[in-house]
Amino acid sequence: MGEIQIISNRDKDGNFVVSSEAWTPDKIEALFNKYNPNRKIRLEKEKLAKAEKAKDLEKD
């Protein structure tokens, strides 16, 4: 298993940092994609299916 890193709640100056500030959506997305690569494929399939459904509704 990989190395475990402790997530600090303080910045380099010792100020408290809220978790949402430390973990931006981009960082979270990268983490999910790293440890669950199939998630990215599933999300793409769902996105394409949603687009196809919307296209079909426009035709009617």
Tab-separated table of N, CA and C in Angstrom:
chain	number	residue	atom	x	y	z
A	1	MET	N	0.840	-1.183	0.000
A	1	MET	CA	0.000	0.000	0.000
A	1	MET	C	0.882	1.241	0.000
A	2	GLY	N	0.350	2.338	-0.448
A	2	GLY	CA	1.117	3.579	-0.579
A	2	GLY	C	1.405	4.246	0.751
A	3	GLU	N	2.183	5.277	0.667
A	3	GLU	CA	2.560	6.044	1.844
A	3	GLU	C	1.383	6.902	2.291
A	4	ILE	N	1.146	6.943	3.587
A	4	ILE	CA	0.050	7.737	4.141
A	4	ILE	C	0.586	9.113	4.515
A	5	GLN	N	-0.125	10.148	4.068
A	5	GLN	CA	0.265	11.505	4.406
A	5	GLN	C	-0.811	12.137	5.286
A	6	ILE	N	-0.374	12.794	6.334
A	6	ILE	CA	-1.311	13.462	7.240
A	6	ILE	C	-1.679	14.810	6.640
A	7	ILE	N	-2.962	15.096	6.614
A	7	ILE	CA	-3.449	16.366	6.082
A	7	ILE	C	-3.472	17.370	7.227
A	8	SER	N	-2.701	18.424	7.092
A	8	SER	CA	-2.624	19.440	8.132
A	8	SER	C	-3.743	20.456	7.964
A	9	ASN	N	-4.227	20.952	9.067
A	9	ASN	CA	-5.254	21.988	9.040
A	9	ASN	C	-4.661	23.367	9.274
A	10	ARG	N	-3.346	23.487	9.088
A	10	ARG	CA	-2.681	24.771	9.250
A	10	ARG	C	-1.807	25.041	8.035
A	11	ASP	N	-1.734	26.302	7.636
A	11	ASP	CA	-0.875	26.654	6.499
A	11	ASP	C	0.558	26.833	6.976
A	12	LYS	N	1.446	27.236	6.070
A	12	LYS	CA	2.870	27.357	6.409
A	12	LYS	C	3.151	28.409	7.493
A	13	ASP	N	2.226	29.383	7.664
A	13	ASP	CA	2.390	30.418	8.681
A	13	ASP	C	1.750	30.037	10.016
A	14	GLY	N	1.138	28.854	10.070
A	14	GLY	CA	0.510	28.392	11.303
A	14	GLY	C	-0.935	28.801	11.448
A	15	ASN	N	-1.506	29.431	10.417
A	15	ASN	CA	-2.908	29.838	10.461
A	15	ASN	C	-3.804	28.647	10.151
A	16	PHE	N	-4.967	28.607	10.802
A	16	PHE	CA	-5.927	27.533	10.564
A	16	PHE	C	-6.458	27.617	9.139
A	17	VAL	N	-6.548	26.462	8.481
A	17	VAL	CA	-7.073	26.393	7.120
A	17	VAL	C	-8.258	25.434	7.125
A	18	VAL	N	-9.376	25.885	6.608
A	18	VAL	CA	-10.558	25.043	6.517
A	18	VAL	C	-10.298	23.968	5.466
A	19	SER	N	-10.817	22.780	5.700
A	19	SER	CA	-10.578	21.664	4.779
A	19	SER	C	-11.003	21.997	3.356
A	20	SER	N	-12.092	22.732	3.201
A	20	SER	CA	-12.557	23.059	1.859
A	20	SER	C	-11.565	23.964	1.133
A	21	GLU	N	-10.775	24.724	1.887
A	21	GLU	CA	-9.752	25.557	1.274
A	21	GLU	C	-8.551	24.711	0.875
A	22	ALA	N	-8.242	23.702	1.685
A	22	ALA	CA	-7.086	22.856	1.418
A	22	ALA	C	-7.376	21.868	0.285
A	23	TRP	N	-8.606	21.406	0.197
A	23	TRP	CA	-8.986	20.427	-0.821
A	23	TRP	C	-9.917	21.078	-1.834
A	24	THR	N	-9.331	21.653	-2.848
A	24	THR	CA	-10.125	22.277	-3.905
A	24	THR	C	-10.785	21.192	-4.750
A	25	PRO	N	-11.832	21.537	-5.481
A	25	PRO	CA	-12.475	20.536	-6.342
A	25	PRO	C	-11.502	19.868	-7.314
A	26	ASP	N	-10.512	20.611	-7.799
A	26	ASP	CA	-9.523	20.017	-8.708
A	26	ASP	C	-8.685	18.956	-8.009
A	27	LYS	N	-8.286	19.230	-6.765
A	27	LYS	CA	-7.498	18.256	-6.008
A	27	LYS	C	-8.328	17.013	-5.704
A	28	ILE	N	-9.584	17.208	-5.357
A	28	ILE	CA	-10.463	16.085	-5.054
A	28	ILE	C	-10.681	15.237	-6.304
A	29	GLU	N	-10.929	15.883	-7.433
A	29	GLU	CA	-11.115	15.177	-8.703
A	29	GLU	C	-9.878	14.363	-9.055
A	30	ALA	N	-8.699	14.946	-8.887
A	30	ALA	CA	-7.451	14.227	-9.177
A	30	ALA	C	-7.297	13.022	-8.255
A	31	LEU	N	-7.655	13.182	-6.993
A	31	LEU	CA	-7.559	12.082	-6.039
A	31	LEU	C	-8.500	10.945	-6.428
A	32	PHE	N	-9.750	11.274	-6.752
A	32	PHE	CA	-10.704	10.246	-7.172
A	32	PHE	C	-10.225	9.530	-8.425
A	33	ASN	N	-9.721	10.284	-9.393
A	33	ASN	CA	-9.261	9.681	-10.641
A	33	ASN	C	-8.036	8.800	-10.431
A	34	LYS	N	-7.186	9.162	-9.478
A	34	LYS	CA	-5.993	8.364	-9.201
A	34	LYS	C	-6.359	7.009	-8.601
A	35	TYR	N	-7.234	7.018	-7.615
A	35	TYR	CA	-7.550	5.788	-6.892
A	35	TYR	C	-8.743	5.033	-7.454
A	36	ASN	N	-9.487	5.636	-8.362
A	36	ASN	CA	-10.613	4.965	-8.986
A	36	ASN	C	-10.670	5.383	-10.453
A	37	PRO	N	-9.749	4.884	-11.266
A	37	PRO	CA	-9.684	5.319	-12.663
A	37	PRO	C	-10.950	4.992	-13.461
A	38	ASN	N	-11.670	3.958	-13.080
A	38	ASN	CA	-12.907	3.613	-13.783
A	38	ASN	C	-13.998	4.646	-13.569
A	39	ARG	N	-13.876	5.436	-12.516
A	39	ARG	CA	-14.854	6.494	-12.238
A	39	ARG	C	-14.907	7.486	-13.388
A	40	LYS	N	-13.750	7.830	-13.912
A	40	LYS	CA	-13.679	8.794	-15.008
A	40	LYS	C	-14.401	8.241	-16.241
A	41	ILE	N	-14.213	6.971	-16.519
A	41	ILE	CA	-14.886	6.328	-17.654
A	41	ILE	C	-16.390	6.319	-17.436
A	42	ARG	N	-16.816	5.967	-16.226
A	42	ARG	CA	-18.247	5.927	-15.920
A	42	ARG	C	-18.876	7.308	-16.052
A	43	LEU	N	-18.193	8.342	-15.555
A	43	LEU	CA	-18.728	9.694	-15.646
A	43	LEU	C	-18.856	10.144	-17.101
A	44	GLU	N	-17.882	9.772	-17.946
A	44	GLU	CA	-17.952	10.113	-19.368
A	44	GLU	C	-19.147	9.420	-20.026
A	45	LYS	N	-19.365	8.145	-19.695
A	45	LYS	CA	-20.503	7.409	-20.252
A	45	LYS	C	-21.820	8.047	-19.835
A	46	GLU	N	-21.914	8.432	-18.555
A	46	GLU	CA	-23.134	9.076	-18.070
A	46	GLU	C	-23.358	10.418	-18.763
A	47	LYS	N	-22.291	11.165	-18.989
A	47	LYS	CA	-22.384	12.458	-19.661
A	47	LYS	C	-22.871	12.280	-21.097
A	48	LEU	N	-22.310	11.289	-21.798
A	48	LEU	CA	-22.730	11.024	-23.173
A	48	LEU	C	-24.178	10.560	-23.239
A	49	ALA	N	-24.582	9.698	-22.306
A	49	ALA	CA	-25.964	9.219	-22.272
A	49	ALA	C	-26.929	10.373	-22.023
A	50	LYS	N	-26.540	11.281	-21.142
A	50	LYS	CA	-27.390	12.447	-20.844
A	50	LYS	C	-27.516	13.341	-22.081
A	51	ALA	N	-26.415	13.526	-22.803
A	51	ALA	CA	-26.433	14.347	-24.011
A	51	ALA	C	-27.302	13.704	-25.090
A	52	GLU	N	-27.203	12.388	-25.232
A	52	GLU	CA	-28.031	11.677	-26.215
A	52	GLU	C	-29.522	11.797	-25.851
A	53	LYS	N	-29.828	11.666	-24.577
A	53	LYS	CA	-31.219	11.782	-24.144
A	53	LYS	C	-31.761	13.181	-24.444
A	54	ALA	N	-30.949	14.203	-24.186
A	54	ALA	CA	-31.362	15.575	-24.458
A	54	ALA	C	-31.563	15.791	-25.963
A	55	LYS	N	-30.687	15.193	-26.759
A	55	LYS	CA	-30.810	15.304	-28.221
A	55	LYS	C	-32.099	14.635	-28.696
A	56	ASP	N	-32.417	13.471	-28.132
A	56	ASP	CA	-33.648	12.765	-28.507
A	56	ASP	C	-34.891	13.566	-28.129
A	57	LEU	N	-34.846	14.245	-26.995
A	57	LEU	CA	-35.987	15.048	-26.562
A	57	LEU	C	-36.188	16.250	-27.462
A	58	GLU	N	-35.092	16.801	-28.011
A	58	GLU	CA	-35.196	17.946	-28.921
A	58	GLU	C	-35.870	17.544	-30.227
A	59	LYS	N	-35.644	16.313	-30.672
A	59	LYS	CA	-36.237	15.830	-31.928
A	59	LYS	C	-37.757	15.719	-31.814
A	60	ASP	N	-38.235	15.368	-30.628
A	60	ASP	CA	-39.697	15.183	-30.438
A	60	ASP	C	-40.406	16.463	-30.319
